PDB file of C-alpha atoms in Angstrom:
ATOM      1  CA  MET N   1      -9.887  -9.994 -80.419  1.00 47.00           C
ATOM      2  CA  THR N   2      -9.640 -11.264 -84.125  1.00 48.00           C
ATOM      3  CA  THR N   3      -7.073 -13.709 -85.011  1.00 47.00           C
ATOM      4  CA  PRO N   4      -5.230 -13.163 -88.327  1.00 46.00           C
ATOM      5  CA  PRO N   5      -5.021 -15.860 -90.930  1.00 48.00           C
ATOM      6  CA  ILE N   6      -2.899 -18.781 -90.335  1.00 45.00           C
ATOM      7  CA  GLY N   7       0.778 -17.850 -91.120  1.00 49.00           C
ATOM      8  CA  GLU N   8       0.245 -14.219 -90.540  1.00 50.00           C
ATOM      9  CA  LEU N   9       1.500 -12.758 -87.337  1.00 57.00           C
ATOM     10  CA  ARG N  10      -0.185  -9.290 -86.385  1.00 69.00           C
ATOM     11  CA  VAL N  11       1.198  -7.736 -83.231  1.00 80.00           C
ATOM     12  CA  THR N  12      -0.523  -4.563 -82.426  1.00 87.00           C
ATOM     13  CA  VAL N  13       0.124  -1.759 -79.971  1.00 92.00           C
ATOM     14  CA  ARG N  14      -3.165  -1.349 -78.212  1.00 93.00           C
ATOM     15  CA  PRO N  15      -4.653   1.805 -76.520  1.00 93.00           C
ATOM     16  CA  ILE N  16      -4.175   1.632 -72.615  1.00 94.00           C
ATOM     17  CA  ARG N  17      -7.343   1.994 -70.615  1.00 94.00           C
ATOM     18  CA  VAL N  18      -7.560   4.885 -68.206  1.00 91.00           C
ATOM     19  CA  PHE N  19      -8.111   4.747 -64.516  1.00 86.00           C
ATOM     20  CA  ASP N  20     -11.784   5.539 -64.725  1.00 86.00           C
ATOM     21  CA  ASP N  21     -12.507   2.632 -67.262  1.00 93.00           C
ATOM     22  CA  PRO N  22     -14.973   0.062 -65.600  1.00 94.00           C
ATOM     23  CA  VAL N  23     -12.791  -2.826 -67.102  1.00 94.00           C
ATOM     24  CA  LEU N  24      -9.816  -2.196 -64.666  1.00 96.00           C
ATOM     25  CA  ARG N  25     -12.212  -2.912 -61.835  1.00 96.00           C
ATOM     26  CA  GLU N  26     -13.043  -6.482 -63.062  1.00 96.00           C
ATOM     27  CA  ILE N  27     -11.443  -9.627 -61.834  1.00 97.00           C
ATOM     28  CA  ALA N  28      -9.526 -11.094 -64.731  1.00 98.00           C
ATOM     29  CA  GLU N  29     -10.404 -14.742 -65.644  1.00 98.00           C
ATOM     30  CA  PRO N  30      -7.697 -17.346 -65.409  1.00 98.00           C
ATOM     31  CA  VAL N  31      -6.287 -18.483 -68.822  1.00 98.00           C
ATOM     32  CA  GLN N  32      -7.424 -21.910 -69.832  1.00 97.00           C
ATOM     33  CA  GLU N  33      -6.216 -22.333 -73.331  1.00 97.00           C
ATOM     34  CA  PHE N  34      -2.502 -21.882 -74.099  1.00 98.00           C
ATOM     35  CA  ASP N  35      -3.199 -21.251 -77.670  1.00 97.00           C
ATOM     36  CA  ARG N  36      -2.181 -18.930 -80.765  1.00 96.00           C
ATOM     37  CA  GLU N  37      -4.607 -16.336 -79.304  1.00 96.00           C
ATOM     38  CA  LEU N  38      -2.648 -16.338 -76.082  1.00 98.00           C
ATOM     39  CA  ARG N  39       0.676 -15.756 -77.655  1.00 97.00           C
ATOM     40  CA  LEU N  40      -0.738 -13.078 -79.812  1.00 96.00           C
ATOM     41  CA  LEU N  41      -1.899 -11.210 -76.631  1.00 97.00           C
ATOM     42  CA  VAL N  42       1.304 -11.640 -74.942  1.00 98.00           C
ATOM     43  CA  LYS N  43       3.125 -10.163 -78.025  1.00 96.00           C
ATOM     44  CA  SER N  44       0.676  -7.280 -78.112  1.00 96.00           C
ATOM     45  CA  LEU N  45       1.012  -6.772 -74.523  1.00 96.00           C
ATOM     46  CA  THR N  46       4.820  -6.430 -74.751  1.00 96.00           C
ATOM     47  CA  ALA N  47       4.676  -4.140 -77.875  1.00 95.00           C
ATOM     48  CA  THR N  48       2.190  -1.863 -76.024  1.00 95.00           C
ATOM     49  CA  MET N  49       4.307  -2.034 -72.988  1.00 95.00           C
ATOM     50  CA  ARG N  50       7.592  -1.231 -74.925  1.00 93.00           C
ATOM     51  CA  ALA N  51       5.845   1.586 -77.087  1.00 92.00           C
ATOM     52  CA  GLY N  52       6.471   4.288 -74.635  1.00 78.00           C
ATOM     53  CA  ALA N  53       9.556   5.359 -72.496  1.00 70.00           C
ATOM     54  CA  GLY N  54       9.727   4.298 -68.889  1.00 74.00           C
ATOM     55  CA  ARG N  55       7.104   1.473 -69.131  1.00 89.00           C
ATOM     56  CA  ALA N  56       8.102  -1.490 -66.790  1.00 94.00           C
ATOM     57  CA  GLY N  57       4.912  -3.662 -66.779  1.00 96.00           C
ATOM     58  CA  LEU N  58       1.360  -4.074 -68.212  1.00 97.00           C
ATOM     59  CA  ALA N  59      -1.515  -6.159 -67.298  1.00 97.00           C
ATOM     60  CA  ALA N  60      -4.089  -7.534 -69.937  1.00 98.00           C
ATOM     61  CA  PRO N  61      -7.208  -5.641 -68.404  1.00 97.00           C
ATOM     62  CA  GLN N  62      -5.211  -2.399 -69.259  1.00 96.00           C
ATOM     63  CA  ILE N  63      -5.680  -2.990 -73.005  1.00 96.00           C
ATOM     64  CA  GLY N  64      -9.301  -4.494 -72.389  1.00 96.00           C
ATOM     65  CA  GLU N  65      -8.539  -8.087 -72.153  1.00 97.00           C
ATOM     66  CA  PRO N  66     -10.031  -9.579 -68.786  1.00 96.00           C
ATOM     67  CA  VAL N  67      -7.546 -12.441 -68.540  1.00 98.00           C
ATOM     68  CA  ARG N  68      -4.720 -13.167 -66.141  1.00 98.00           C
ATOM     69  CA  VAL N  69      -1.590 -12.084 -68.085  1.00 98.00           C
ATOM     70  CA  VAL N  70       1.089  -9.693 -67.385  1.00 98.00           C
ATOM     71  CA  VAL N  71       4.145  -8.626 -68.933  1.00 98.00           C
ATOM     72  CA  TYR N  72       7.204  -6.939 -67.438  1.00 98.00           C
ATOM     73  CA  SER N  73      10.645  -5.416 -68.357  1.00 96.00           C
ATOM     74  CA  TYR N  74      13.081  -3.660 -65.958  1.00 94.00           C
ATOM     75  CA  ASP N  75      16.743  -3.675 -65.336  1.00 90.00           C
ATOM     76  CA  GLY N  76      17.381  -6.391 -67.990  1.00 90.00           C
ATOM     77  CA  LYS N  77      14.914  -8.710 -66.690  1.00 94.00           C
ATOM     78  CA  SER N  78      11.756  -9.038 -68.914  1.00 96.00           C
ATOM     79  CA  GLY N  79       9.026 -11.601 -69.779  1.00 97.00           C
ATOM     80  CA  HIS N  80       5.452 -12.604 -68.996  1.00 98.00           C
ATOM     81  CA  LEU N  81       3.368 -14.575 -66.461  1.00 98.00           C
ATOM     82  CA  VAL N  82       0.161 -16.388 -67.218  1.00 98.00           C
ATOM     83  CA  ASN N  83      -2.091 -16.925 -64.084  1.00 98.00           C
ATOM     84  CA  PRO N  84       0.582 -15.490 -61.834  1.00 98.00           C
ATOM     85  CA  ARG N  85       0.502 -16.016 -57.975  1.00 98.00           C
ATOM     86  CA  LEU N  86       2.800 -14.023 -55.563  1.00 98.00           C
ATOM     87  CA  GLU N  87       4.666 -14.769 -52.483  1.00 98.00           C
ATOM     88  CA  LEU N  88       5.456 -11.527 -50.551  1.00 98.00           C
ATOM     89  CA  SER N  89       8.359 -10.912 -48.210  1.00 97.00           C
ATOM     90  CA  GLU N  90       7.560  -9.179 -44.973  1.00 97.00           C
ATOM     91  CA  ARG N  91      10.086  -6.481 -45.675  1.00 97.00           C
ATOM     92  CA  ARG N  92       8.192  -3.518 -46.969  1.00 97.00           C
ATOM     93  CA  VAL N  93       9.395  -0.322 -48.520  1.00 97.00           C
ATOM     94  CA  VAL N  94       7.922   2.932 -49.632  1.00 96.00           C
ATOM     95  CA  ALA N  95       8.682   4.256 -53.215  1.00 95.00           C
ATOM     96  CA  ASP N  96       7.049   6.268 -55.842  1.00 94.00           C
ATOM     97  CA  GLU N  97       4.691   4.306 -58.015  1.00 93.00           C
ATOM     98  CA  ALA N  98       2.950   5.099 -61.398  1.00 91.00           C
ATOM     99  CA  CYS N  99       0.486   3.419 -63.589  1.00 91.00           C
ATOM    100  CA  LEU N 100       0.121   3.516 -67.383  1.00 91.00           C
ATOM    101  CA  SER N 101      -3.623   3.984 -66.753  1.00 90.00           C
ATOM    102  CA  ALA N 102      -3.067   7.271 -64.879  1.00 89.00           C
ATOM    103  CA  PRO N 103      -0.028   8.635 -67.068  1.00 85.00           C
ATOM    104  CA  GLY N 104       2.178  11.267 -65.578  1.00 85.00           C
ATOM    105  CA  VAL N 105       1.191  10.710 -61.784  1.00 87.00           C
ATOM    106  CA  TRP N 106       3.546   9.310 -59.464  1.00 89.00           C
ATOM    107  CA  TRP N 107       2.664   8.502 -55.795  1.00 91.00           C
ATOM    108  CA  PRO N 108       4.580   6.939 -52.718  1.00 93.00           C
ATOM    109  CA  LEU N 109       3.294   3.532 -51.864  1.00 94.00           C
ATOM    110  CA  GLU N 110       4.497   0.812 -49.519  1.00 95.00           C
ATOM    111  CA  ARG N 111       4.936  -2.661 -51.035  1.00 97.00           C
ATOM    112  CA  SER N 112       6.908  -5.782 -50.401  1.00 98.00           C
ATOM    113  CA  TYR N 113      10.502  -5.528 -51.252  1.00 98.00           C
ATOM    114  CA  LEU N 114      11.049  -9.169 -52.459  1.00 98.00           C
ATOM    115  CA  VAL N 115       8.351 -11.210 -54.518  1.00 98.00           C
ATOM    116  CA  THR N 116       8.359 -14.602 -55.823  1.00 98.00           C
ATOM    117  CA  ALA N 117       5.993 -14.930 -58.701  1.00 98.00           C
ATOM    118  CA  ARG N 118       4.807 -18.332 -60.129  1.00 98.00           C
ATOM    119  CA  GLY N 119       2.765 -18.836 -63.080  1.00 98.00           C
ATOM    120  CA  ARG N 120       2.926 -20.251 -66.638  1.00 98.00           C
ATOM    121  CA  ASP N 121       4.532 -18.898 -69.951  1.00 98.00           C
ATOM    122  CA  MET N 122       2.416 -18.535 -73.150  1.00 98.00           C
ATOM    123  CA  PHE N 123       3.191 -22.218 -73.936  1.00 98.00           C
ATOM    124  CA  GLY N 124       1.779 -23.495 -70.531  1.00 98.00           C
ATOM    125  CA  LYS N 125       5.238 -24.260 -68.986  1.00 98.00           C
ATOM    126  CA  PRO N 126       5.909 -23.319 -65.409  1.00 98.00           C
ATOM    127  CA  VAL N 127       7.718 -20.111 -64.581  1.00 98.00           C
ATOM    128  CA  THR N 128       9.256 -18.588 -61.408  1.00 98.00           C
ATOM    129  CA  VAL N 129      10.476 -15.122 -61.066  1.00 97.00           C
ATOM    130  CA  ARG N 130      12.186 -13.875 -58.043  1.00 97.00           C
ATOM    131  CA  ALA N 131      12.144 -10.002 -57.945  1.00 97.00           C
ATOM    132  CA  LEU N 132      13.326  -7.451 -55.562  1.00 96.00           C
ATOM    133  CA  GLY N 133      13.060  -3.727 -55.547  1.00 96.00           C
ATOM    134  CA  VAL N 134      11.361  -1.975 -58.377  1.00 96.00           C
ATOM    135  CA  LEU N 135      10.776  -5.302 -60.327  1.00 97.00           C
ATOM    136  CA  ALA N 136       8.924  -6.712 -57.321  1.00 98.00           C
ATOM    137  CA  ARG N 137       6.816  -3.516 -57.269  1.00 97.00           C
ATOM    138  CA  VAL N 138       6.083  -3.896 -60.882  1.00 97.00           C
ATOM    139  CA  LEU N 139       4.829  -7.598 -60.529  1.00 98.00           C
ATOM    140  CA  GLN N 140       2.701  -6.690 -57.470  1.00 98.00           C
ATOM    141  CA  HIS N 141       1.206  -3.740 -59.348  1.00 97.00           C
ATOM    142  CA  GLU N 142       0.442  -5.685 -62.441  1.00 98.00           C
ATOM    143  CA  VAL N 143      -1.083  -8.728 -60.406  1.00 98.00           C
ATOM    144  CA  ASP N 144      -3.190  -6.063 -58.459  1.00 98.00           C
ATOM    145  CA  HIS N 145      -4.743  -5.164 -61.922  1.00 98.00           C
ATOM    146  CA  LEU N 146      -5.626  -8.792 -62.434  1.00 98.00           C
ATOM    147  CA  ASP N 147      -7.709  -8.521 -59.323  1.00 98.00           C
ATOM    148  CA  GLY N 148      -9.515  -5.330 -60.304  1.00 97.00           C
ATOM    149  CA  VAL N 149      -7.324  -3.404 -57.792  1.00 96.00           C
ATOM    150  CA  LEU N 150      -5.810  -0.052 -58.773  1.00 92.00           C
ATOM    151  CA  PHE N 151      -2.753   1.132 -56.805  1.00 88.00           C
ATOM    152  CA  SER N 152      -4.660   4.079 -55.495  1.00 89.00           C
ATOM    153  CA  ASP N 153      -6.866   1.538 -53.521  1.00 93.00           C
ATOM    154  CA  HIS N 154      -3.812   1.022 -51.256  1.00 91.00           C
ATOM    155  CA  LEU N 155      -3.719   4.642 -50.106  1.00 90.00           C
ATOM    156  CA  ALA N 156      -5.382   6.157 -47.212  1.00 91.00           C
ATOM    157  CA  ALA N 157      -8.698   7.835 -48.042  1.00 91.00           C
ATOM    158  CA  ASP N 158      -7.262  11.391 -47.820  1.00 92.00           C
ATOM    159  CA  GLU N 159      -4.167  10.388 -50.094  1.00 90.00           C
ATOM    160  CA  ARG N 160      -6.508   8.413 -52.534  1.00 87.00           C
ATOM    161  CA  ALA N 161      -8.653  11.626 -53.073  1.00 88.00           C
ATOM    162  CA  ARG N 162      -5.676  13.688 -53.735  1.00 89.00           C
ATOM    163  CA  PHE N 163      -4.228  11.135 -56.223  1.00 86.00           C
ATOM    164  CA  LEU N 164      -7.640  10.792 -57.985  1.00 83.00           C
ATOM    165  CA  GLU N 165      -7.827  14.456 -58.365  1.00 85.00           C
ATOM    166  CA  ALA N 166      -4.301  14.523 -60.085  1.00 84.00           C
ATOM    167  CA  ALA N 167      -4.995  11.371 -62.090  1.00 81.00           C
ATOM    168  CA  LEU N 168      -8.463  12.249 -63.429  1.00 77.00           C
ATOM    169  CA  PRO N 169      -8.441  16.102 -63.921  1.00 65.00           C
ATOM    170  CA  GLY N 170     -11.636  17.718 -64.736  1.00 62.00           C
TER     171      GLY N 170
END
């Protein structure tokens, strides 16, 4: 990723990698430096997430950056987490889920209903996000991306095959 000259902020909407891109299977590296490059990445992730209707979250690997950063925006709550860790509730619910890397395909998936996410902001300050329902699902989905896990990996084999057929036509 190139850095613009000092004093110039260049936030770019980036292309989202599709489901069969090998970068989505890589385990993202923890962020070590809370610097200008990280802040630009968070801003580009946010701009990319907001560039389309119905987008609730995005992980850095989805734009080809293999680092542990996610952004989210749902129901008035928005932000980002660097090096997130999740604490999941035992209560689980099934709901339709989608992925920006498999546009237009929704699939029912069981996830924890309540999540506490802990991480850092782009300046290195501690952040805690408590989320339930859809936002909890979004955070689980995006953190999965950081571990090279696609949401179809959570499906039974026959369901996964049907999902992949729908997500990767041709």
